[in-house]
């Protein structure tokens, strides 16, 4: 009997406590609210130029490359990029941009895409180099040429072009420019 | 036993090397195949030559059969970073994140902090939104104050003989085939496209851009 009384009292206390909590919630404004954009978002992936992480970064460094801010990438990765370049092409001297291995890998290690605001925007169109990236640009063949092609772009012809020169769907001339999905 | 272990090890290595290729598709273990995996970014002059266009694609290699079910992740923030004084530090960001069928855009605005963490600048930045285009529907485009916005599935614009490159790196082939085979033909990505006046991103001859994906903690 006594024990039951204690139990009842405990339940009453619990109920009043949770009821109080419930009513406390009502202090927050209710009614229509917009989407919730609060919180902290932590970096997982990043990208500037095409294929940099995939070609130049060793497997054990790939996550680290994605979470190193661009202004710190050169110090962290340039020498590793140079070693990777010389592993891919042991005969590398300079490329079609006349860049030696430290210059080329120094440019690539800071993985940002430079975009012209005053003229043609292309990764490479035969005339303009690294002034943006348009949808139809054959960026992989450009990079292969710079890695394997040597100073005249004529070395290692079997490695300097993947022989896929265009997309499988035509792009649009107007926004949103990308082709409809398959 | 030993031999099979070695074979399995070799197979794992081959697969790892094999898939860690392509523009930025499945580029690193932490993001490979997930909703924050950036596949490609593009930046080019718009149809209106006064405008610049930024594209961020995520979630590569979506087959047509899987595209209807593909979706942007509400816990993922996509950030276009714009460096307009060429020091590789972001001066402006455009943030994009989905909520309940719409893609919301904030900016361009100066980031509140540099580095790897972000908060969404929903109280200070210009906000725009566009309905996410469903698979098979006509592209929904929202235009406001000279800026245009799109979000939804598109053809993956990237092209490469990815399999052959893997074979070459693995030492199984010595050169590309001619003609090559586009490994990305027939696959889709989830695409975010923003077009805006060049004057809104910088006043110099060029800017640097990169895209980051960030997950809510």
Tab-separated table of C-alpha atoms in Angstrom:
chain	number	residue	atom	x	y	z
A	1	UNK	CA	0.000	0.000	0.000
A	2	UNK	CA	2.668	2.459	1.077
A	3	UNK	CA	4.883	1.299	-1.722
A	4	UNK	CA	2.060	1.819	-4.195
A	5	UNK	CA	1.585	5.346	-2.866
A	6	UNK	CA	5.229	6.053	-3.465
A	7	UNK	CA	4.926	4.658	-6.956
A	8	UNK	CA	1.885	6.808	-7.650
A	9	UNK	CA	3.693	9.856	-6.347
A	10	UNK	CA	6.651	9.071	-8.554
A	11	UNK	CA	4.391	8.667	-11.574
A	12	UNK	CA	2.629	11.923	-10.746
A	13	UNK	CA	5.952	13.672	-10.523
A	14	UNK	CA	7.074	12.173	-13.811
A	15	UNK	CA	3.834	13.189	-15.505
A	16	UNK	CA	4.000	16.713	-14.177
A	17	UNK	CA	7.655	16.929	-15.194
A	18	UNK	CA	6.996	15.774	-18.742
A	19	UNK	CA	3.861	17.918	-18.922
A	20	UNK	CA	5.935	20.895	-17.860
A	21	UNK	CA	8.472	20.008	-20.550
A	22	UNK	CA	5.709	19.835	-23.091
A	23	UNK	CA	4.376	23.235	-22.168
A	24	UNK	CA	7.905	24.602	-22.193
A	25	UNK	CA	8.179	23.611	-25.854
A	26	UNK	CA	5.282	25.921	-26.582
A	27	UNK	CA	7.471	28.881	-25.762
A	28	UNK	CA	9.152	28.420	-29.161
A	29	UNK	CA	7.310	30.307	-31.897
A	30	UNK	CA	5.154	28.026	-33.991
A	31	UNK	CA	3.442	28.455	-37.329
A	32	UNK	CA	4.835	28.341	-40.851
A	33	UNK	CA	8.643	28.424	-41.020
A	34	UNK	CA	11.041	28.226	-43.964
A	35	UNK	CA	13.510	25.442	-44.596
A	36	UNK	CA	16.150	24.881	-41.948
A	37	UNK	CA	19.614	25.935	-43.082
A	38	UNK	CA	21.336	25.857	-39.685
A	39	UNK	CA	24.352	23.782	-38.779
A	40	UNK	CA	27.970	23.375	-39.719
A	41	UNK	CA	28.946	21.727	-42.979
A	42	UNK	CA	32.340	20.009	-43.200
A	43	UNK	CA	34.254	19.479	-46.413
A	44	UNK	CA	34.303	16.084	-48.155
A	45	UNK	CA	35.233	16.690	-51.804
A	46	UNK	CA	36.626	19.513	-53.915
A	47	UNK	CA	37.655	20.007	-57.514
A	48	UNK	CA	39.205	22.647	-59.736
A	49	UNK	CA	40.799	21.273	-62.888
A	50	UNK	CA	39.674	17.929	-64.305
A	51	UNK	CA	41.320	14.682	-63.225
A	52	UNK	CA	43.957	16.186	-60.939
A	53	UNK	CA	43.192	14.115	-57.844
A	54	UNK	CA	42.633	11.007	-59.905
A	55	UNK	CA	45.831	11.232	-61.954
A	56	UNK	CA	48.376	12.924	-59.689
A	57	UNK	CA	47.454	11.941	-56.141
A	58	UNK	CA	48.454	8.611	-54.612
A	59	UNK	CA	45.634	6.498	-53.187
A	60	UNK	CA	46.615	7.124	-49.574
A	61	UNK	CA	46.545	10.905	-50.112
A	62	UNK	CA	43.292	11.240	-52.070
A	63	UNK	CA	41.054	12.109	-49.115
A	64	UNK	CA	43.685	14.506	-47.770
A	65	UNK	CA	43.917	16.259	-51.146
A	66	UNK	CA	40.138	16.795	-51.079
A	67	UNK	CA	40.344	18.404	-47.655
A	68	UNK	CA	43.393	20.649	-48.140
A	69	UNK	CA	42.370	24.195	-49.057
A	70	UNK	CA	43.820	25.302	-52.416
A	71	UNK	CA	46.142	27.917	-50.895
A	72	UNK	CA	47.834	25.092	-48.941
A	73	UNK	CA	47.912	22.499	-51.741
A	74	UNK	CA	51.156	23.580	-53.390
A	75	UNK	CA	53.210	23.183	-50.219
A	76	UNK	CA	51.575	19.854	-49.423
A	77	UNK	CA	51.523	18.222	-52.849
A	78	UNK	CA	53.847	19.795	-55.465
A	79	UNK	CA	56.789	17.448	-54.854
A	80	UNK	CA	54.478	14.424	-54.808
A	81	UNK	CA	52.927	15.561	-58.101
A	82	UNK	CA	56.395	15.879	-59.619
A	83	UNK	CA	57.295	12.346	-58.537
A	84	UNK	CA	54.007	11.078	-60.000
A	85	UNK	CA	54.587	12.908	-63.283
A	86	UNK	CA	58.025	11.323	-63.633
A	87	UNK	CA	56.583	7.918	-62.736
A	88	UNK	CA	53.934	8.265	-65.452
A	89	UNK	CA	56.416	9.588	-68.002
A	90	UNK	CA	60.047	8.861	-67.012
A	91	UNK	CA	61.221	10.690	-70.142
A	92	UNK	CA	59.462	13.966	-69.255
A	93	UNK	CA	61.565	17.033	-70.034
A	94	UNK	CA	59.144	19.846	-70.863
A	95	UNK	CA	55.719	19.976	-72.476
A	96	UNK	CA	53.970	21.954	-75.188
A	97	UNK	CA	53.638	24.867	-72.745
A	98	UNK	CA	57.485	24.774	-72.292
A	99	UNK	CA	56.957	23.912	-68.618
A	100	UNK	CA	59.582	21.744	-66.927
A	101	UNK	CA	58.438	19.229	-64.319
A	102	UNK	CA	58.561	21.581	-61.265
A	103	UNK	CA	56.756	24.350	-63.157
A	104	UNK	CA	54.069	22.040	-64.558
A	105	UNK	CA	53.365	20.290	-61.263
A	106	UNK	CA	53.539	23.600	-59.391
A	107	UNK	CA	50.759	24.907	-61.626
A	108	UNK	CA	48.664	21.764	-61.159
A	109	UNK	CA	49.051	21.256	-57.416
A	110	UNK	CA	46.950	24.316	-56.594
A	111	UNK	CA	43.757	22.800	-57.933
A	112	UNK	CA	41.750	25.786	-59.094
A	113	UNK	CA	40.309	26.456	-62.541
A	114	UNK	CA	41.269	29.830	-63.999
A	115	UNK	CA	38.431	31.394	-65.999
A	116	UNK	CA	38.780	34.380	-68.303
A	117	UNK	CA	36.254	37.185	-67.866
A	118	UNK	CA	37.381	38.931	-71.040
A	119	UNK	CA	37.437	36.385	-73.825
A	120	UNK	CA	37.311	32.782	-74.936
A	121	UNK	CA	36.810	30.301	-72.125
A	122	UNK	CA	38.381	26.937	-72.908
A	123	UNK	CA	40.715	24.356	-71.412
A	124	UNK	CA	42.502	24.249	-74.761
A	125	UNK	CA	41.115	25.024	-78.203
A	126	UNK	CA	44.315	25.028	-80.246
A	127	UNK	CA	44.952	28.700	-79.477
A	128	UNK	CA	43.776	29.571	-75.975
A	129	UNK	CA	45.095	27.539	-73.036
A	130	UNK	CA	43.604	27.179	-69.548
A	131	UNK	CA	41.116	30.055	-69.792
A	132	UNK	CA	38.181	28.048	-68.453
A	133	UNK	CA	36.483	24.755	-69.173
A	134	UNK	CA	33.718	24.484	-71.730
A	135	UNK	CA	31.484	21.421	-71.931
A	136	UNK	CA	32.896	20.191	-75.238
A	137	UNK	CA	36.579	20.643	-74.353
A	138	UNK	CA	38.596	17.442	-74.742
A	139	UNK	CA	40.267	17.975	-71.366
A	140	UNK	CA	41.639	14.453	-70.981
A	141	UNK	CA	43.479	14.515	-74.304
A	142	UNK	CA	44.835	17.970	-73.406
A	143	UNK	CA	46.184	16.665	-70.103
A	144	UNK	CA	47.578	13.498	-71.707
A	145	UNK	CA	49.322	15.648	-74.306
A	146	UNK	CA	50.872	17.826	-71.590
A	147	UNK	CA	51.980	14.771	-69.581
A	148	UNK	CA	53.185	12.503	-72.399
A	149	UNK	CA	53.534	14.634	-75.533
A	150	UNK	CA	56.907	16.265	-74.865
A	151	UNK	CA	57.932	19.777	-75.970
A	152	UNK	CA	56.514	19.375	-79.484
A	153	UNK	CA	53.437	17.368	-78.512
A	154	UNK	CA	54.698	14.520	-80.682
A	155	UNK	CA	56.203	12.127	-78.115
A	156	UNK	CA	54.418	8.936	-77.013
A	157	UNK	CA	51.610	9.233	-79.583
A	158	UNK	CA	49.881	6.130	-78.197
A	159	UNK	CA	49.545	7.758	-74.770
A	160	UNK	CA	48.925	11.413	-75.581
A	161	UNK	CA	45.323	11.032	-76.834
A	162	UNK	CA	42.591	8.669	-75.660
A	163	UNK	CA	40.875	8.994	-79.046
A	164	UNK	CA	37.529	9.956	-77.517
A	165	UNK	CA	37.120	13.492	-78.784
A	166	UNK	CA	33.551	14.455	-77.993
A	167	UNK	CA	30.499	13.758	-75.846
A	168	UNK	CA	27.872	11.186	-76.795
A	169	UNK	CA	25.114	13.842	-76.766
A	170	UNK	CA	25.108	17.311	-78.286
A	171	UNK	CA	25.148	20.215	-75.854
A	172	UNK	CA	22.572	23.016	-75.891
A	173	UNK	CA	23.417	26.532	-77.015
A	174	UNK	CA	21.224	27.980	-74.260
A	175	UNK	CA	20.887	27.575	-70.502
A	176	UNK	CA	21.229	25.013	-68.887
A	177	UNK	CA	23.623	23.992	-71.709
A	178	UNK	CA	24.018	20.345	-70.582
A	179	UNK	CA	22.179	17.708	-72.610
A	180	UNK	CA	19.017	16.043	-71.327
A	181	UNK	CA	19.599	12.804	-69.395
A	182	UNK	CA	19.699	9.397	-71.077
B	1	UNK	CA	45.707	-20.418	-50.025
B	2	UNK	CA	48.638	-18.084	-50.389
B	3	UNK	CA	48.142	-17.855	-54.091
B	4	UNK	CA	44.445	-17.049	-53.806
B	5	UNK	CA	45.207	-14.372	-51.225
B	6	UNK	CA	47.722	-12.817	-53.562
B	7	UNK	CA	45.222	-12.981	-56.396
B	8	UNK	CA	42.533	-11.327	-54.285
B	9	UNK	CA	45.028	-8.663	-53.221
B	10	UNK	CA	45.949	-8.030	-56.826
B	11	UNK	CA	42.292	-7.842	-57.804
B	12	UNK	CA	41.569	-5.300	-55.052
B	13	UNK	CA	44.544	-3.219	-56.133
B	14	UNK	CA	43.466	-3.390	-59.748
B	15	UNK	CA	39.909	-2.361	-58.894
B	16	UNK	CA	41.131	0.484	-56.673
B	17	UNK	CA	43.464	1.774	-59.355
B	18	UNK	CA	40.851	1.198	-61.985
B	19	UNK	CA	38.101	3.220	-60.382
B	20	UNK	CA	40.225	6.058	-59.100
B	21	UNK	CA	40.265	7.632	-62.502
B	22	UNK	CA	38.019	9.914	-64.552
B	23	UNK	CA	37.600	13.658	-64.209
B	24	UNK	CA	36.854	13.586	-60.506
B	25	UNK	CA	34.301	10.781	-60.467
B	26	UNK	CA	34.772	8.481	-57.468
B	27	UNK	CA	38.154	10.114	-56.946
B	28	UNK	CA	38.782	9.276	-53.295
B	29	UNK	CA	37.731	6.617	-50.776
B	30	UNK	CA	35.770	8.962	-48.491
B	31	UNK	CA	33.430	10.197	-51.216
B	32	UNK	CA	33.436	7.491	-53.912
B	33	UNK	CA	29.931	6.833	-55.122
B	34	UNK	CA	28.317	8.966	-52.378
B	35	UNK	CA	26.016	11.967	-52.572
B	36	UNK	CA	28.872	14.431	-52.008
B	37	UNK	CA	31.080	13.042	-54.787
B	38	UNK	CA	31.826	15.815	-57.283
B	39	UNK	CA	32.285	14.401	-60.784
B	40	UNK	CA	33.163	17.546	-62.725
B	41	UNK	CA	33.038	21.294	-62.689
B	42	UNK	CA	32.850	23.627	-65.683
B	43	UNK	CA	33.218	27.389	-66.068
B	44	UNK	CA	32.580	29.128	-69.364
B	45	UNK	CA	31.226	32.276	-70.984
B	46	UNK	CA	27.448	32.226	-71.358
B	47	UNK	CA	25.338	32.571	-74.479
B	48	UNK	CA	25.136	36.198	-73.366
B	49	UNK	CA	28.819	37.159	-73.477
B	50	UNK	CA	28.397	39.380	-70.421
B	51	UNK	CA	27.662	36.294	-68.346
B	52	UNK	CA	29.719	33.475	-66.867
B	53	UNK	CA	28.342	29.948	-66.306
B	54	UNK	CA	29.331	27.611	-63.477
B	55	UNK	CA	28.420	23.915	-63.500
B	56	UNK	CA	28.882	21.426	-60.648
B	57	UNK	CA	28.020	17.787	-61.280
B	58	UNK	CA	27.748	15.206	-58.500
B	59	UNK	CA	26.940	11.500	-58.234
B	60	UNK	CA	28.454	10.108	-61.436
B	61	UNK	CA	27.750	6.996	-63.455
B	62	UNK	CA	23.977	6.992	-62.855
B	63	UNK	CA	22.365	4.558	-65.266
B	64	UNK	CA	19.138	5.613	-67.028
B	65	UNK	CA	17.275	2.979	-64.973
B	66	UNK	CA	18.484	4.552	-61.728
B	67	UNK	CA	18.093	8.209	-62.715
B	68	UNK	CA	14.448	8.619	-61.699
B	69	UNK	CA	15.333	7.588	-58.150
B	70	UNK	CA	18.527	9.679	-57.978
B	71	UNK	CA	18.287	12.714	-55.717
B	72	UNK	CA	20.345	15.520	-54.275
B	73	UNK	CA	21.156	15.043	-50.577
B	74	UNK	CA	19.638	17.613	-48.178
B	75	UNK	CA	22.638	17.130	-45.885
B	76	UNK	CA	25.104	18.141	-48.601
B	77	UNK	CA	26.085	21.729	-49.361
B	78	UNK	CA	27.675	22.492	-52.729
B	79	UNK	CA	29.851	25.607	-52.723
B	80	UNK	CA	31.161	27.402	-55.792
B	81	UNK	CA	34.295	29.234	-54.627
B	82	UNK	CA	35.395	32.327	-56.537
B	83	UNK	CA	38.858	33.841	-56.050
B	84	UNK	CA	38.951	37.183	-57.849
B	85	UNK	CA	42.418	38.359	-56.788
B	86	UNK	CA	44.204	35.142	-57.821
B	87	UNK	CA	45.609	34.096	-54.432
B	88	UNK	CA	43.680	30.780	-54.342
B	89	UNK	CA	41.625	32.009	-51.383
B	90	UNK	CA	37.862	32.327	-51.888
B	91	UNK	CA	36.591	35.928	-52.023
B	92	UNK	CA	33.022	34.950	-52.911
B	93	UNK	CA	30.932	31.817	-52.595
B	94	UNK	CA	27.686	30.676	-54.156
B	95	UNK	CA	26.084	28.052	-51.911
B	96	UNK	CA	23.557	25.501	-53.184
B	97	UNK	CA	21.611	22.992	-51.115
B	98	UNK	CA	18.282	21.196	-51.677
B	99	UNK	CA	15.194	21.258	-49.463
B	100	UNK	CA	11.905	19.526	-50.255
B	101	UNK	CA	12.146	19.473	-54.053
B	102	UNK	CA	13.825	22.848	-54.499
B	103	UNK	CA	17.471	23.803	-54.861
B	104	UNK	CA	18.255	26.930	-52.821
B	105	UNK	CA	21.085	29.269	-53.782
B	106	UNK	CA	22.809	31.849	-51.576
B	107	UNK	CA	25.201	34.470	-52.916
B	108	UNK	CA	27.515	35.373	-54.423
B	109	UNK	CA	28.656	36.627	-51.043
B	110	UNK	CA	31.941	36.793	-49.120
B	111	UNK	CA	32.346	33.578	-47.088
B	112	UNK	CA	31.941	33.937	-43.341
B	113	UNK	CA	35.082	31.883	-42.734
B	114	UNK	CA	37.845	30.397	-44.817
B	115	UNK	CA	38.793	26.779	-44.442
B	116	UNK	CA	37.010	23.476	-44.463
B	117	UNK	CA	33.824	24.261	-42.537
B	118	UNK	CA	30.906	26.398	-43.665
B	119	UNK	CA	27.620	27.670	-42.417
B	120	UNK	CA	24.858	28.476	-44.875
B	121	UNK	CA	24.598	32.250	-45.204
B	122	UNK	CA	20.812	32.173	-45.318
B	123	UNK	CA	20.355	35.293	-43.196
B	124	UNK	CA	22.793	37.551	-45.062
B	125	UNK	CA	23.027	36.378	-48.689
B	126	UNK	CA	20.665	36.897	-51.590
B	127	UNK	CA	18.523	33.764	-51.782
B	128	UNK	CA	17.183	32.205	-54.952
B	129	UNK	CA	15.555	28.853	-55.559
B	130	UNK	CA	14.507	26.647	-58.438
B	131	UNK	CA	12.312	23.548	-58.509
B	132	UNK	CA	14.495	20.494	-59.073
B	133	UNK	CA	13.705	19.194	-62.550
B	134	UNK	CA	12.337	15.650	-62.504
B	135	UNK	CA	13.798	12.947	-64.746
B	136	UNK	CA	12.127	13.125	-68.135
B	137	UNK	CA	10.624	16.590	-67.570
B	138	UNK	CA	11.585	19.737	-69.443
B	139	UNK	CA	14.331	21.722	-67.732
B	140	UNK	CA	12.923	24.131	-65.135
B	141	UNK	CA	14.905	27.378	-65.168
B	142	UNK	CA	14.540	30.218	-62.678
B	143	UNK	CA	15.897	33.626	-63.642
B	144	UNK	CA	16.143	36.506	-61.196
B	145	UNK	CA	18.184	39.741	-61.313
B	146	UNK	CA	20.258	38.506	-64.229
B	147	UNK	CA	21.064	35.166	-62.589
B	148	UNK	CA	19.738	31.828	-63.893
B	149	UNK	CA	19.478	28.569	-61.991
B	150	UNK	CA	18.953	24.889	-62.810
B	151	UNK	CA	19.165	21.669	-60.776
B	152	UNK	CA	18.381	18.131	-61.831
B	153	UNK	CA	19.616	15.064	-63.711
B	154	UNK	CA	21.499	15.618	-67.002
B	155	UNK	CA	23.663	13.612	-69.365
B	156	UNK	CA	27.213	13.390	-67.987
B	157	UNK	CA	29.088	15.798	-70.271
B	158	UNK	CA	32.419	14.148	-69.443
B	159	UNK	CA	33.967	11.794	-72.002
B	160	UNK	CA	37.030	9.581	-71.787
B	161	UNK	CA	38.227	6.062	-72.506
B	162	UNK	CA	38.373	5.374	-68.786
B	163	UNK	CA	38.655	1.578	-69.046
B	164	UNK	CA	41.599	1.760	-71.417
B	165	UNK	CA	43.383	4.284	-69.190
B	166	UNK	CA	42.922	1.849	-66.298
B	167	UNK	CA	44.400	-0.943	-68.385
B	168	UNK	CA	47.417	1.218	-69.243
B	169	UNK	CA	48.020	2.235	-65.619
B	170	UNK	CA	47.643	-1.409	-64.565
B	171	UNK	CA	50.264	-2.391	-67.135
B	172	UNK	CA	47.854	-4.504	-69.184
B	173	UNK	CA	48.030	-2.231	-72.226
B	174	UNK	CA	50.754	0.026	-73.583
B	175	UNK	CA	48.675	2.549	-75.508
B	176	UNK	CA	45.163	3.851	-76.147
B	177	UNK	CA	43.040	2.220	-78.817
B	178	UNK	CA	41.931	4.186	-81.853
B	179	UNK	CA	39.060	4.864	-81.899
B	180	UNK	CA	38.609	4.868	-78.139
B	181	UNK	CA	35.407	4.039	-76.271
B	182	UNK	CA	33.676	6.677	-74.151
B	183	UNK	CA	33.105	4.952	-70.820
B	184	UNK	CA	30.658	7.683	-69.741
B	185	UNK	CA	28.415	7.393	-72.778
B	186	UNK	CA	24.849	6.692	-71.737
B	187	UNK	CA	25.287	7.729	-68.081
B	188	UNK	CA	23.836	10.633	-66.123
B	189	UNK	CA	24.846	12.953	-63.289
B	190	UNK	CA	23.021	15.262	-60.890
B	191	UNK	CA	23.745	18.738	-62.167
B	192	UNK	CA	23.666	22.253	-60.715
B	193	UNK	CA	24.019	25.142	-63.196
B	194	UNK	CA	24.300	28.839	-62.356
B	195	UNK	CA	24.700	31.676	-64.854
B	196	UNK	CA	25.371	35.206	-63.680
B	197	UNK	CA	26.806	38.512	-64.912
B	198	UNK	CA	30.604	38.514	-64.981
B	199	UNK	CA	30.511	41.785	-63.049
B	200	UNK	CA	29.093	39.882	-60.053
B	201	UNK	CA	32.166	37.629	-59.743
B	202	UNK	CA	35.109	39.948	-60.412
B	203	UNK	CA	36.399	43.046	-62.144
B	204	UNK	CA	39.781	41.717	-63.340
B	205	UNK	CA	40.652	39.716	-66.437
B	206	UNK	CA	40.066	36.342	-64.782
B	207	UNK	CA	38.967	34.540	-61.635
B	208	UNK	CA	39.881	31.176	-60.151
B	209	UNK	CA	37.042	28.863	-59.298
B	210	UNK	CA	36.671	25.520	-57.554
B	211	UNK	CA	33.763	23.615	-56.083
B	212	UNK	CA	33.540	22.053	-52.631
B	213	UNK	CA	30.994	19.608	-51.247
B	214	UNK	CA	30.333	19.704	-47.526
B	215	UNK	CA	28.199	17.505	-45.291
B	216	UNK	CA	26.071	18.643	-42.351
B	217	UNK	CA	27.668	17.585	-39.065
